Coordinates of C-alpha atoms and ligand atoms in Angstrom, one line a residue:
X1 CA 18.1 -96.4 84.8
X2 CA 20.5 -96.6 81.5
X3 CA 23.4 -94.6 83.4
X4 CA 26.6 -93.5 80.6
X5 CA 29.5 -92.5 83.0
X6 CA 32.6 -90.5 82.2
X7 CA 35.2 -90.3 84.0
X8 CA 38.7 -89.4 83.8
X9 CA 40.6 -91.1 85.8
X10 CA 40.2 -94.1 88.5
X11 CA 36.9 -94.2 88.8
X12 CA 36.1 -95.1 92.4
X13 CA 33.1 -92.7 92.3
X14 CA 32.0 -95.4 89.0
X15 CA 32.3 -98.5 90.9
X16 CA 30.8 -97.2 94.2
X17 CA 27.7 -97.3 91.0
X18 CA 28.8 -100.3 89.6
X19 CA 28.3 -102.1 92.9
X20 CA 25.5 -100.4 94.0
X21 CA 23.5 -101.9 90.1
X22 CA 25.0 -105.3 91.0
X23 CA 23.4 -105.2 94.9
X24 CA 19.9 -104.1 93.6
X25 CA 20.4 -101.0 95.8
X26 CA 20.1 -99.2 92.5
X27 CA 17.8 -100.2 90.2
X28 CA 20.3 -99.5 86.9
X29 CA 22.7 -100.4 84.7
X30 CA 25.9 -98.7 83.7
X31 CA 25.7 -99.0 80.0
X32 CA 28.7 -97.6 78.7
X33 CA 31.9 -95.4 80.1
X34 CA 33.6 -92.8 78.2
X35 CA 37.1 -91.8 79.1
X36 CA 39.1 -88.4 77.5
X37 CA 42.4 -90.5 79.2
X38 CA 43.1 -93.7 77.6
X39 CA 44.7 -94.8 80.4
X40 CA 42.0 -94.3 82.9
X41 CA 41.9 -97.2 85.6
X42 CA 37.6 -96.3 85.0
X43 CA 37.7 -97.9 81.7
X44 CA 40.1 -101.0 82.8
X45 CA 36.9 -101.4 86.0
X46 CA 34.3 -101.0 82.7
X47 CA 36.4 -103.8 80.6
X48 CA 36.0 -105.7 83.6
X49 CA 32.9 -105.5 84.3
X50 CA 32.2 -106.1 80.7
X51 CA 30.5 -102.8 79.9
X52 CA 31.5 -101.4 76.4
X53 CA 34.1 -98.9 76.8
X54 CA 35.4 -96.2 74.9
X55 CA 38.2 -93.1 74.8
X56 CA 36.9 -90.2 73.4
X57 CA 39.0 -87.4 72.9
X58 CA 40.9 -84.4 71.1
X59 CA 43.1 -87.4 70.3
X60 CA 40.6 -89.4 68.5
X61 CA 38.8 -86.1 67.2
X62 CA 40.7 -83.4 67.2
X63 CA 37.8 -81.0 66.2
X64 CA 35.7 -80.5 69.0
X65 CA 32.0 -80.2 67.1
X66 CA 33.1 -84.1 66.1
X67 CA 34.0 -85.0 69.2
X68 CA 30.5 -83.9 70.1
X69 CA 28.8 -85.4 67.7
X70 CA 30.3 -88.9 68.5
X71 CA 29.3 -88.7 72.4
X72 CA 26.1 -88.2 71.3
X73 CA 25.7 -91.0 69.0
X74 CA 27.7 -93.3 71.4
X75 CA 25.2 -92.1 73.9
X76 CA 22.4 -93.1 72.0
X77 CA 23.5 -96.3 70.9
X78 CA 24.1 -97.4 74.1
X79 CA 20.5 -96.4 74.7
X80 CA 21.5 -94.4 77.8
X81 CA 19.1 -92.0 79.8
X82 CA 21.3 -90.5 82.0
X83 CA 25.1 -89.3 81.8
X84 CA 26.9 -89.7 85.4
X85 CA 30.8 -87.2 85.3
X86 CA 32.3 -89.5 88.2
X87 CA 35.5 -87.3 88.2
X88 CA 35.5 -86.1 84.3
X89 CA 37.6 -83.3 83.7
X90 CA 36.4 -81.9 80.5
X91 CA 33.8 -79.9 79.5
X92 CA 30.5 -81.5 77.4
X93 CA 29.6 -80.1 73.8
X94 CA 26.7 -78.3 72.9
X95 CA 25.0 -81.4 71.2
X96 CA 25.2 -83.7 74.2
X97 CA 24.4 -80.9 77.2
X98 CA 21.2 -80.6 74.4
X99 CA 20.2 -83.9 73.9
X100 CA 20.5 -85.1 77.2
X101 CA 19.6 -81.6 79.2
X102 CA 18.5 -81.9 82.8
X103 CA 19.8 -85.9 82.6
X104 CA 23.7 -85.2 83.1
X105 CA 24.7 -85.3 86.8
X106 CA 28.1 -83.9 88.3
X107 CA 29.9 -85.0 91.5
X108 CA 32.2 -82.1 93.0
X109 CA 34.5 -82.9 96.0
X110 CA 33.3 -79.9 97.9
X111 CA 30.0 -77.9 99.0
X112 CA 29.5 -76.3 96.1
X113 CA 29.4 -72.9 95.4
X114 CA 32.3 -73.2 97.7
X115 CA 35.8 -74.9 96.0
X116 CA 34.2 -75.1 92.5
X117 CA 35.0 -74.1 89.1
X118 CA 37.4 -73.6 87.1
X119 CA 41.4 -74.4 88.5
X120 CA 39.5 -76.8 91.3
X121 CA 39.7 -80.3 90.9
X122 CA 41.2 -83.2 92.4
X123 CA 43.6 -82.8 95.3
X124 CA 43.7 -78.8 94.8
X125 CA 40.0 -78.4 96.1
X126 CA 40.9 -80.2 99.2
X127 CA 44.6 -78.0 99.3
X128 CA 42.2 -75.0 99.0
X129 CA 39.8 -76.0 101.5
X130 CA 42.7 -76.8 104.2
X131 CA 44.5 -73.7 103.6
X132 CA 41.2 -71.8 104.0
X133 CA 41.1 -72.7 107.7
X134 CA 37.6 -74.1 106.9
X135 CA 36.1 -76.7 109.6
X136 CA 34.2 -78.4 107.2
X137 CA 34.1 -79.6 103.6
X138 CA 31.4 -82.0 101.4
X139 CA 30.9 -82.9 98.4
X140 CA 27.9 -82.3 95.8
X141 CA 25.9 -84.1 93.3
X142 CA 24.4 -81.4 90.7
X143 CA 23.0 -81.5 87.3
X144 CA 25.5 -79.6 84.5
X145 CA 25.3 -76.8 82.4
X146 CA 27.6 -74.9 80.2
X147 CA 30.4 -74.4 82.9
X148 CA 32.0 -76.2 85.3
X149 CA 30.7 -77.3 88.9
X150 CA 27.3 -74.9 87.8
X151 CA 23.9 -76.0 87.7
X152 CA 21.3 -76.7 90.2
X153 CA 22.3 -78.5 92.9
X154 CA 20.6 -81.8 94.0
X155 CA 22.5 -82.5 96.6
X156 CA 25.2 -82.6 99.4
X157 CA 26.8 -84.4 102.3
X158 CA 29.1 -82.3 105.3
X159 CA 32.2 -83.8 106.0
X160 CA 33.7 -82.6 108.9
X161 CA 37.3 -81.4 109.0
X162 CA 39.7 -82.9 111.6
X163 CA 42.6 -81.3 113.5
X164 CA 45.9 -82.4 111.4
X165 CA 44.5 -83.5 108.9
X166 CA 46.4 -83.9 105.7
X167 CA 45.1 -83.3 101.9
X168 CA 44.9 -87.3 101.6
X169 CA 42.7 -87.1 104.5
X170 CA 40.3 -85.1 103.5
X171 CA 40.1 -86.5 100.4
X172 CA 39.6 -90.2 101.5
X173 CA 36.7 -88.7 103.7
X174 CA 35.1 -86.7 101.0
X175 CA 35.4 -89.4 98.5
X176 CA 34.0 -92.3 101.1
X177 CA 31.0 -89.8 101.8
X178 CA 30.6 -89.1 97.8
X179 CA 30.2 -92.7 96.8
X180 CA 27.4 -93.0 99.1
X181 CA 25.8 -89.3 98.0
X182 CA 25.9 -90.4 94.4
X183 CA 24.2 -93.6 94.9
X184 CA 21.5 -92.1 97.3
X185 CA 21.0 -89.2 94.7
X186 CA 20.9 -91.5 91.4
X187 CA 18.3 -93.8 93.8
X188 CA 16.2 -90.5 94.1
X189 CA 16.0 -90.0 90.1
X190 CA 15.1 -93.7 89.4
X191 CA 11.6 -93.0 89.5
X192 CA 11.5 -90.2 87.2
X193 CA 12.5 -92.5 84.4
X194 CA 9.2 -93.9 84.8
X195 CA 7.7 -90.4 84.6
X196 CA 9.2 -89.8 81.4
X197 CA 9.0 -93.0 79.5
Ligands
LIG201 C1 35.9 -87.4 92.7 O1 36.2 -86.9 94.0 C2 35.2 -86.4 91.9 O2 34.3 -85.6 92.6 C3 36.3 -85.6 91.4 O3 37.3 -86.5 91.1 C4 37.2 -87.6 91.9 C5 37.1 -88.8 91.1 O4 37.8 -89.9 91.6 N1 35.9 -84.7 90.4 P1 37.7 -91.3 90.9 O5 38.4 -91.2 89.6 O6 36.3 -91.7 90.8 O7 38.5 -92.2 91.8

């Protein structure tokens, strides 16, 4: 697999599939990573790893059809066949969800349909799901369509809620059970590459 990730900020979902290529437990490469944040500590862990890294954003084109246009062609160039969001918080243009349709995967914090959408990332998923009372929480690996957190679901892992539990918490267990569901789901796929070639 010829995985493109972009992510927005640490990227501890990217090198949970970083070291998962180097292992052999995936049988992949992470080919390039695209950040909207030029500051993201997920393109200082691609610069280490030596993969080509690039920001891409309303900063560097500020019209929004370009912008589209030059994921696609840095896409391309890096020869990638499938697009990983590992915690990016923008929505895709119309020319990339097209050219790479049914090959973009999303990672959500939470069992989606539950906690998703629009106004729920990060910490405030987790904020939502404590104040909610709710007993358990998960996270989900789905492929992406127009909106956010939509599109059919491939698949998810419980994560139980514990008494006292903080926001932190909850997010260290959801994120710990996340980097394994996105490896396990990405090690499902692999074989469909060879279906398609
Ligand atoms: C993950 O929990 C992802 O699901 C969410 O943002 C987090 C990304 O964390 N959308 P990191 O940048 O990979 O550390």
């Amino acid at each position: 697999m010829r995985i493109a990730a972009l992510a927005s900020h640490g990227g501890s979902v990217l090198q949970a599939v970083l070291d998962a290529c180097r292992t052999r437990e995936l049988d992949g490469t992470v080919v390039l990573v695209i950040s909207n944040n030029s500051r993201a500590g997920a393109l200082a862990r691609a610069v280490e790893h030596g993969i080509p890294a690039l920001h891409l954003s309303s900063a560097t084109h500020p019209e929004p059809a370009a912008l589209d246009a030059a994921m696609v062609e840095a896409l391309e160039q890096a020869g990638a066949d499938w697009v990983l969001l590992a915690g990016y918080m923008k929505k895709l243009g119309p020319r990339v969800l097209a050219r790479f349709r049914n090959r973009i995967l999303n990672t959500h914090p939470a069992l989606l349909p539950k906690y998703g959408g629009h106004g729920f990332y990060g910490r405030r998923v987790h904020e939502a799901v404590l104040a909610a009372g709710e007993h358990e929480t998960g996270a989900t690996v789905h492929l992406v369509d127009t909106e956010y957190d939509s599109g059919p679901i491939l698949a998810q892992v419980r994560v139980p809620i514990r008494p006292g539990d903080a926001v932190h918490d909850v997010e260290e267990r959801v994120k710990a059970a996340e980097r394994k569901l996105i490896v396990a789901t990405l090690r499902e796929l692999a074989p469909r590459n060879v279906a398609s070639a």
